[in-house]
Coordinates of C-alpha atoms in Angstrom, one line a residue:
X14 CA 8.0 -50.4 21.8
X15 CA 4.5 -48.9 22.4
X16 CA 6.1 -46.3 24.6
X17 CA 8.5 -45.4 21.8
X18 CA 5.7 -45.1 19.2
X19 CA 3.6 -43.0 21.6
X20 CA 6.5 -40.6 22.2
X21 CA 7.2 -40.3 18.5
X22 CA 3.5 -39.5 17.7
X23 CA 3.4 -37.0 20.5
X24 CA 6.5 -35.3 19.2
X25 CA 5.0 -35.0 15.7
X26 CA 1.8 -33.5 17.1
X27 CA 3.7 -30.9 19.1
X28 CA 6.2 -30.1 16.3
X29 CA 4.4 -30.5 13.0
X30 CA 6.5 -30.0 9.8
X31 CA 5.3 -29.4 6.2
X32 CA 5.0 -33.2 5.9
X33 CA 3.8 -34.1 9.4
X34 CA 1.1 -31.6 10.3
X35 CA -2.6 -32.4 10.5
X36 CA -5.4 -31.0 8.3
X37 CA -5.9 -27.9 10.5
X38 CA -2.5 -26.5 9.7
X39 CA -1.3 -28.3 6.6
X40 CA -3.0 -25.9 4.2
X41 CA -1.3 -22.9 5.7
X42 CA 2.1 -24.5 5.4
X43 CA 1.5 -25.3 1.7
X44 CA 0.3 -21.8 0.8
X45 CA 3.3 -20.1 2.3
X46 CA 6.0 -21.5 0.0
X47 CA 5.5 -19.0 -2.8
X48 CA 8.2 -16.6 -3.6
X49 CA 5.6 -14.0 -4.2
X50 CA 4.3 -13.9 -0.6
X51 CA 6.4 -12.2 2.0
X52 CA 5.5 -10.0 4.9
X53 CA 9.2 -9.9 5.8
X54 CA 12.3 -11.7 4.8
X55 CA 12.4 -13.5 8.1
X56 CA 8.7 -14.0 8.9
X57 CA 8.5 -17.5 10.4
X58 CA 5.1 -17.4 12.0
X59 CA 2.1 -16.3 9.9
X60 CA 0.0 -15.9 13.1
X61 CA 2.4 -13.3 14.5
X62 CA 2.5 -9.6 13.7
X63 CA -1.2 -9.3 12.8
X64 CA -2.4 -8.4 16.3
X65 CA -3.4 -10.7 19.1
X66 CA -7.1 -10.7 18.3
X67 CA -8.0 -13.8 16.3
X68 CA -11.1 -12.2 15.1
X69 CA -9.0 -9.7 13.1
X70 CA -6.5 -12.1 11.6
X71 CA -7.1 -15.9 11.7
X72 CA -4.0 -17.9 12.7
X73 CA -2.4 -19.6 9.7
X74 CA 0.2 -21.9 11.3
X75 CA 4.0 -21.8 11.3
X76 CA 6.9 -22.1 8.8
X77 CA 10.1 -23.9 9.3
X78 CA 13.4 -22.4 8.1
X79 CA 13.1 -24.6 5.0
X80 CA 9.7 -23.2 4.2
X81 CA 10.7 -19.5 4.1
X82 CA 9.6 -18.3 0.6
X83 CA 12.2 -18.4 -2.1
X84 CA 12.2 -16.8 -5.6
X85 CA 10.6 -19.1 -8.3
X86 CA 12.7 -20.5 -11.0
X87 CA 10.2 -19.7 -13.7
X88 CA 8.6 -16.5 -14.8
X89 CA 5.0 -17.0 -13.8
X90 CA 5.4 -15.3 -10.4
X91 CA 7.5 -12.3 -11.3
X92 CA 6.7 -9.0 -13.0
X93 CA 8.7 -7.6 -15.9
X94 CA 10.2 -4.1 -16.2
X95 CA 11.3 -2.2 -19.3
X96 CA 12.6 1.3 -19.7
X97 CA 12.6 3.1 -23.0
X98 CA 13.0 6.8 -23.6
X99 CA 12.3 7.6 -20.0
X100 CA 9.1 5.5 -19.9
X101 CA 8.9 2.6 -17.4
X102 CA 6.5 -0.3 -18.1
X103 CA 5.7 -2.8 -15.3
X104 CA 3.5 -5.7 -16.1
X105 CA 3.0 -9.4 -15.3
X106 CA 3.1 -10.5 -19.0
X107 CA 6.6 -11.1 -20.5
X108 CA 7.9 -8.1 -22.5
X109 CA 10.2 -8.7 -25.4
X110 CA 11.0 -5.9 -27.8
X111 CA 14.2 -5.1 -29.7
X112 CA 16.0 -2.1 -28.4
X113 CA 14.2 -2.0 -25.1
X114 CA 16.4 -1.5 -22.0
X115 CA 15.7 -4.0 -19.2
X116 CA 16.6 -3.2 -15.7
X117 CA 19.0 -6.0 -14.7
X118 CA 20.1 -7.1 -11.2
X119 CA 23.1 -5.5 -9.6
X120 CA 25.6 -6.8 -7.1
X121 CA 25.3 -4.4 -4.2
X122 CA 28.2 -6.0 -2.4
X123 CA 30.7 -5.5 -5.2
X124 CA 29.6 -2.1 -6.3
X125 CA 26.8 0.4 -7.0
X126 CA 24.4 0.1 -10.0
X127 CA 25.6 1.8 -13.1
X128 CA 22.7 4.3 -13.1
X129 CA 24.1 6.0 -9.9
X130 CA 27.8 5.8 -10.5
X131 CA 29.3 9.2 -10.4
X132 CA 26.9 10.6 -7.9
X133 CA 28.2 12.0 -4.6
X134 CA 28.6 9.6 -1.6
X135 CA 25.9 11.6 0.2
X136 CA 23.4 10.7 -2.6
X137 CA 24.4 7.1 -2.7
X138 CA 24.9 6.2 1.0
X139 CA 21.3 5.7 2.0
X140 CA 19.1 4.7 -0.9
X141 CA 21.3 2.0 -2.4
X142 CA 22.6 0.1 0.6
X143 CA 22.2 -3.6 0.8
X144 CA 18.9 -4.9 2.3
X145 CA 18.8 -5.7 6.0
X146 CA 16.6 -8.0 8.1
X147 CA 14.0 -7.0 10.7
X148 CA 13.3 -9.4 13.6
X149 CA 9.8 -10.8 13.6
X150 CA 9.3 -9.7 17.2
X151 CA 10.0 -6.1 16.2
X152 CA 7.6 -6.3 13.3
X153 CA 4.9 -7.8 15.6
X154 CA 5.3 -5.0 18.1
X155 CA 5.3 -2.2 15.5
X156 CA 2.3 -3.5 13.7
X157 CA 0.2 -3.9 16.9
X158 CA 1.3 -0.4 17.9
X159 CA 0.1 1.0 14.5
X160 CA -3.1 -0.8 14.8
X161 CA -3.8 0.8 18.2
X162 CA -2.8 4.2 17.0
X163 CA -5.1 3.9 14.0
X164 CA -8.0 3.0 16.2
X165 CA -7.3 6.0 18.4
X166 CA -7.1 8.4 15.4
X167 CA -10.4 7.0 14.0
X168 CA -12.3 7.6 17.2
X169 CA -11.0 11.1 17.8
X170 CA -13.8 13.7 17.7
X171 CA -13.9 15.7 14.5
X172 CA -14.5 19.4 14.9
X173 CA -16.3 21.4 12.2
X174 CA -13.2 23.5 11.8
X175 CA -11.5 20.6 10.0
X176 CA -14.2 20.6 7.3
X177 CA -12.8 22.4 4.3
X178 CA -15.6 22.9 1.6
X179 CA -14.2 23.5 -1.9
X180 CA -17.6 23.6 -3.8
X181 CA -21.2 23.6 -2.8
X182 CA -24.5 23.9 -4.8
X183 CA -27.9 22.4 -4.5
X184 CA -26.8 19.1 -6.0
X185 CA -23.3 18.3 -4.8
X186 CA -20.7 19.3 -2.2
X187 CA -16.9 18.8 -2.5
X188 CA -14.5 18.8 0.4
X189 CA -10.8 18.5 1.0
X190 CA -10.5 15.6 3.5
X191 CA -7.5 15.8 5.9
X192 CA -5.4 12.7 6.5
X193 CA -6.3 10.6 9.5
X194 CA -10.0 11.2 9.1
X195 CA -12.6 8.7 7.9
X196 CA -14.6 9.4 4.8
X197 CA -17.6 7.4 6.2
X198 CA -18.2 6.2 9.8
X199 CA -17.7 2.5 9.3
X200 CA -19.0 -0.3 11.5
X201 CA -17.8 1.4 14.7
X202 CA -19.7 4.6 13.9
X203 CA -16.5 6.7 14.3
X204 CA -16.4 10.4 13.5
X205 CA -16.2 11.0 9.7
X206 CA -16.5 13.7 7.0
X207 CA -19.9 12.2 6.0
X208 CA -21.3 12.5 9.5
X209 CA -20.2 16.1 9.7
X210 CA -21.7 17.0 6.3
X211 CA -25.0 15.4 7.1
X212 CA -25.2 17.3 10.4
X213 CA -24.7 20.6 8.5
X214 CA -27.0 19.9 5.5
X215 CA -29.7 17.7 7.1
X216 CA -32.3 20.4 7.2
X217 CA -31.8 21.2 3.5
X218 CA -32.0 17.6 2.3
X219 CA -35.0 15.6 1.3
X220 CA -36.6 13.9 4.4
X221 CA -35.9 10.5 2.9
X222 CA -32.3 11.3 2.4
X223 CA -30.1 9.3 4.7
X224 CA -26.3 9.8 5.3
X225 CA -25.4 6.8 3.1
X226 CA -27.3 8.4 0.2
X227 CA -24.6 11.1 0.0
X228 CA -21.7 8.7 -0.6
X229 CA -20.4 8.7 -4.1
X230 CA -16.8 7.5 -3.5
X231 CA -14.4 7.5 -0.6
X232 CA -10.7 7.8 0.4
X233 CA -8.7 5.7 2.8
X234 CA -8.5 7.2 6.3
X235 CA -4.8 8.1 5.9
X236 CA -5.3 9.5 2.3
X237 CA -6.1 13.2 2.1
X238 CA -7.7 15.1 -0.7
X239 CA -10.8 15.9 -2.8
X240 CA -14.0 14.0 -2.1
X241 CA -17.4 14.5 -3.7
X242 CA -20.8 14.0 -2.0
X243 CA -24.3 14.0 -3.4
X244 CA -27.2 16.0 -1.9
X245 CA -30.1 14.1 -3.4
X246 CA -30.8 10.5 -4.4
X247 CA -31.3 11.5 -8.1
X248 CA -27.9 13.1 -8.1
X249 CA -26.3 10.1 -6.3
X250 CA -27.5 7.7 -9.0
X251 CA -26.2 9.8 -11.8
X252 CA -22.8 10.3 -10.1
X253 CA -22.5 6.6 -9.3
X254 CA -23.1 5.8 -13.0
X255 CA -20.4 8.3 -14.0
X256 CA -17.9 6.8 -11.6
X257 CA -18.8 3.2 -12.5
X258 CA -18.5 3.7 -16.2
X259 CA -15.6 6.2 -15.8
X260 CA -17.6 8.5 -18.1
X261 CA -15.6 11.8 -18.2
X262 CA -14.3 11.2 -14.6
X263 CA -10.6 11.5 -14.0
X264 CA -8.7 11.5 -10.7
X265 CA -5.1 12.5 -10.1
X266 CA -3.2 11.9 -6.9
X267 CA 0.1 13.3 -5.7
X268 CA 2.4 11.1 -3.6
X269 CA 5.9 11.2 -2.0
X270 CA 7.6 7.8 -2.1
X271 CA 10.7 6.5 -0.4
X272 CA 13.9 6.7 -2.4
X273 CA 14.7 8.2 -5.7
X274 CA 13.3 6.4 -8.7
X275 CA 15.8 5.3 -11.3
X276 CA 17.1 8.6 -12.9
X277 CA 16.4 7.2 -16.3
X278 CA 12.7 7.1 -15.5
X279 CA 10.4 10.1 -16.0
X280 CA 7.0 8.4 -16.3
X281 CA 5.4 5.0 -16.8
X282 CA 2.6 2.5 -16.2
X283 CA 2.2 -0.1 -13.6
X284 CA -0.1 -2.9 -14.9
X285 CA -0.3 -5.4 -12.0
X286 CA -3.5 -7.2 -11.1
X287 CA -4.6 -7.1 -7.4
X288 CA -6.3 -9.6 -5.1
X289 CA -7.2 -9.8 -1.5
X290 CA -4.2 -11.0 0.4
X291 CA -5.1 -14.5 1.6
X292 CA -2.3 -14.4 4.2
X293 CA -3.2 -11.0 5.6
X294 CA -6.8 -10.1 4.9
X295 CA -8.4 -7.7 4.4
X296 CA -5.3 -6.1 2.8
X297 CA -4.4 -6.3 -0.9
X298 CA -1.4 -7.7 -2.8
X299 CA -0.3 -8.2 -6.4
X300 CA -2.0 -11.3 -7.9
X301 CA 0.2 -13.9 -9.5
X302 CA -0.7 -17.3 -10.9
X303 CA 0.7 -18.9 -7.8
X304 CA -0.9 -16.6 -5.3
X305 CA -4.3 -17.1 -6.9
X306 CA -3.9 -20.9 -6.7
X307 CA -2.9 -20.6 -3.0
X308 CA -5.9 -18.3 -2.4
X309 CA -8.2 -20.9 -3.8
X310 CA -6.7 -23.5 -1.4
X311 CA -7.3 -21.1 1.5
X312 CA -10.9 -20.7 0.5
X313 CA -11.4 -24.5 0.6
X314 CA -9.8 -24.7 4.1
X315 CA -11.4 -21.6 5.7
X316 CA -14.3 -22.4 8.0
X317 CA -15.2 -18.8 8.7
X318 CA -17.8 -17.7 6.1
X319 CA -16.8 -14.0 6.5
X320 CA -13.1 -14.6 5.7
X321 CA -14.0 -17.0 2.9
X322 CA -16.2 -14.3 1.3
X323 CA -13.3 -11.8 1.4
X324 CA -10.6 -14.2 0.1
X325 CA -12.6 -15.9 -2.6
X326 CA -12.9 -12.7 -4.7
X327 CA -11.1 -13.0 -8.0
X328 CA -8.1 -10.9 -8.9
X329 CA -8.8 -7.8 -10.9
X330 CA -6.8 -6.0 -13.6
X331 CA -5.3 -2.8 -12.1
X332 CA -3.5 0.0 -14.0
X333 CA -1.7 3.1 -12.7
X334 CA 0.0 5.8 -14.6
X335 CA 2.8 7.8 -12.9
X336 CA 4.9 10.8 -13.7
X337 CA 7.9 12.0 -11.8
X338 CA 7.3 15.5 -10.5
X339 CA 10.7 15.8 -8.8
X340 CA 13.4 14.0 -6.8
X341 CA 13.6 15.6 -3.4
X342 CA 15.1 15.1 0.1
X343 CA 13.7 15.1 3.6
X344 CA 15.9 16.5 6.3
X345 CA 16.1 15.2 9.8
X346 CA 18.4 16.0 12.7
X347 CA 17.5 12.9 14.8
X348 CA 19.6 9.9 15.7
X349 CA 21.0 8.2 12.7
X350 CA 23.9 6.0 11.6
X351 CA 24.7 8.6 8.9
X352 CA 26.8 11.7 9.1
X353 CA 25.0 15.0 9.9
X354 CA 25.7 17.7 7.4
X355 CA 24.6 21.1 6.3
X356 CA 22.8 21.1 2.9
X357 CA 21.8 23.9 0.6
X358 CA 18.1 23.6 -0.1
X359 CA 16.9 26.4 -2.4
X360 CA 17.9 29.6 -0.7
X361 CA 18.2 28.2 2.8
X362 CA 20.5 25.8 4.4
X363 CA 19.1 22.6 6.0
X364 CA 21.0 20.9 8.9
X365 CA 21.0 17.2 9.6
X366 CA 20.7 14.1 7.5
X367 CA 19.0 14.1 4.2
X368 CA 16.9 11.2 2.9
X369 CA 16.0 10.8 -0.8
X370 CA 12.3 10.7 -1.8
X371 CA 10.4 11.1 -5.1
X372 CA 7.3 13.2 -5.7
X373 CA 4.9 11.5 -8.2
X374 CA 1.7 12.3 -10.0
X375 CA -0.4 9.2 -10.0
X376 CA -3.4 8.6 -12.2
X377 CA -5.9 5.8 -11.7
X378 CA -6.9 3.9 -14.8
X379 CA -8.8 1.5 -12.6
X380 CA -10.1 2.0 -9.1
X381 CA -9.1 -0.9 -6.9
X382 CA -8.9 -0.9 -3.1
X383 CA -5.4 0.4 -2.0
X384 CA -4.3 0.3 -5.7
X385 CA -1.8 3.2 -5.5
X386 CA -0.3 2.0 -2.2
X387 CA 0.2 -1.6 -3.4
X388 CA 1.6 -0.5 -6.8
X389 CA 4.1 1.9 -5.3
X390 CA 5.3 -0.8 -2.8
X391 CA 5.5 -3.4 -5.6
X392 CA 8.0 -1.3 -7.6
X393 CA 10.2 -0.9 -4.5
X394 CA 9.2 2.6 -3.5
X395 CA 6.4 2.5 -0.8
X396 CA 4.6 5.7 -0.1
X397 CA 6.2 7.7 2.7
X398 CA 4.3 7.2 6.0
X399 CA 2.1 4.3 4.7
X400 CA 1.1 2.4 7.9
X401 CA 0.0 -0.7 6.0
X402 CA 2.2 -1.2 3.0
X403 CA 5.3 0.6 4.2
X404 CA 8.0 -0.5 6.7
X405 CA 6.4 -2.3 9.7
X406 CA 3.1 -2.4 7.9
X407 CA 0.4 -5.0 8.5
X408 CA 0.1 -5.9 4.9
X409 CA 2.6 -7.9 2.8
X410 CA 5.7 -5.9 2.0
X411 CA 6.7 -5.2 -1.6
X412 CA 3.1 -5.8 -2.8
X413 CA 3.6 -9.5 -2.0
X414 CA 6.9 -10.1 -3.7
X415 CA 10.0 -11.5 -2.0
X416 CA 13.0 -9.3 -1.2
X417 CA 15.5 -11.3 -3.2
X418 CA 13.2 -11.0 -6.3
X419 CA 12.7 -7.3 -5.8
X420 CA 16.5 -6.9 -5.6
X421 CA 16.7 -8.5 -9.0
X422 CA 13.8 -6.6 -10.6
X423 CA 14.4 -3.1 -9.1
X424 CA 18.1 -3.0 -7.9
X425 CA 17.9 0.7 -7.0
X426 CA 14.7 0.4 -4.9
X427 CA 14.4 2.1 -1.5
X428 CA 16.6 0.1 0.8
X429 CA 15.5 -1.1 4.2
X430 CA 17.9 1.3 6.1
X431 CA 16.4 4.2 4.1
X432 CA 12.9 3.1 4.9
X433 CA 13.7 2.8 8.6
X434 CA 15.3 6.2 8.7
X435 CA 12.3 7.8 7.0
X436 CA 10.0 6.0 9.4
X437 CA 11.9 7.6 12.3
X438 CA 11.5 10.9 10.6
X439 CA 7.7 10.4 10.1
X440 CA 7.3 9.5 13.8
X441 CA 9.5 12.2 15.2
X442 CA 7.9 15.0 13.1
X443 CA 4.3 13.6 13.4
X444 CA 3.9 13.4 9.6
X445 CA 1.0 11.7 7.8
X446 CA 0.9 9.3 4.9
X447 CA 2.0 11.3 1.8
X448 CA -0.8 10.4 -0.6
X449 CA -3.2 13.1 -1.6
X450 CA -6.2 13.1 -4.1
X451 CA -5.2 16.4 -5.7
X452 CA -7.6 16.7 -8.6
X453 CA -11.0 15.4 -9.6
X454 CA -12.6 16.2 -13.0
X455 CA -16.1 15.3 -14.0
X456 CA -19.2 16.6 -15.8
X457 CA -21.8 18.1 -13.4
X458 CA -24.6 15.5 -13.0
X459 CA -27.3 18.1 -13.7
X460 CA -25.8 20.8 -16.0
X461 CA -23.3 18.6 -17.8
X462 CA -20.6 21.3 -17.4
X463 CA -17.1 20.1 -17.0
X464 CA -15.9 20.8 -13.4
X465 CA -12.4 20.6 -12.0
X466 CA -11.8 20.5 -8.3
X467 CA -8.2 20.8 -7.1
X468 CA -6.4 21.2 -3.9
X469 CA -2.6 20.9 -3.2
X470 CA -1.3 18.6 -0.5
X471 CA 0.1 19.7 2.8
X472 CA 3.3 17.6 2.4

């Protein structure tokens, strides 16, 4: 009898379930049952796919098949979408207004959504196919590969020839930062735009002026575009106040996202709060009532003070305005399951497969970490080439929402097969993430004159 009890206890320790695990893993099983949290539709090990170094991503236990996130039955963990007169509104709060068209779910097996019926098979075949599953082992390999590639790019020496100065006076300097280059050195003291600028202007600056005193704002390493730097402490304080209070400061971005947005949509707002992703820190995700409760539970169970400080930060309101510039195609003659054809593109013919993408103008109403990248992913159209929030990314897919819920909310979102095809295109052609800070407007910190700095993207 004792032997039987011993074997049973040993079996439970080796194979803990959601009801049988000890305190060290129980919290992670509990926090993974939300329908709003999904790295992939088949992710069964929260410790996998985040890199092998536990210092980067703390292990969070395992999930059984029964614990795979499912869509909630209530409305607290879903967002709401309305389209009226070409304007799309996305928000967490329920929207109920007479005469407002609501995007409903579509049965992709039985037929295509109404909004694309009548289009040619070539336009339909890729972007509206049913969703597919990616094995967790593949996700793990791809994420680790991207992490290694990002570290290599960050440490690559930065020649002065890459520094493109758009404006320069005695108070400020404005540059066009290329993609793949850090704005500031970071903890590893990697090459950066800041380091290069300080090397150039050091002799002209106040002796007490250190490199960090030039930083007004920054862009992600993979984001290109207009960045402003200060050349004195006095100017820095004034600019920081302008950016903090958003006093006369406006920033416009240009992006290319996977798939064609619903043809009924010309512009819109995305009003989805953001929080640190408690499953995959330090990345971000859309905050829902359930995800915030789960993050609080993680904070209680985390023993590492550094991770606890990151995760415990409260969710913040985040608003993005967008406008469709155009619905385009990317052409690729690589290996694909789709037929190769010759397409008329303007005045020249393009050979190969064509993949639908949408060019957007994005305006930040708030300035949260990775806001544009998470918001685009959350509406089913991740930014082309996004190494974190796109296909195979290290962060939660869909901004943290489950695939089956996304199919219901945005039935014509970029399908998995389209995203995989575009990922092959990005890799084969050596493309960068298609997010560019195109325009920055502000009043000069000393003269008060309205200045506009603009530079078009390379993509």
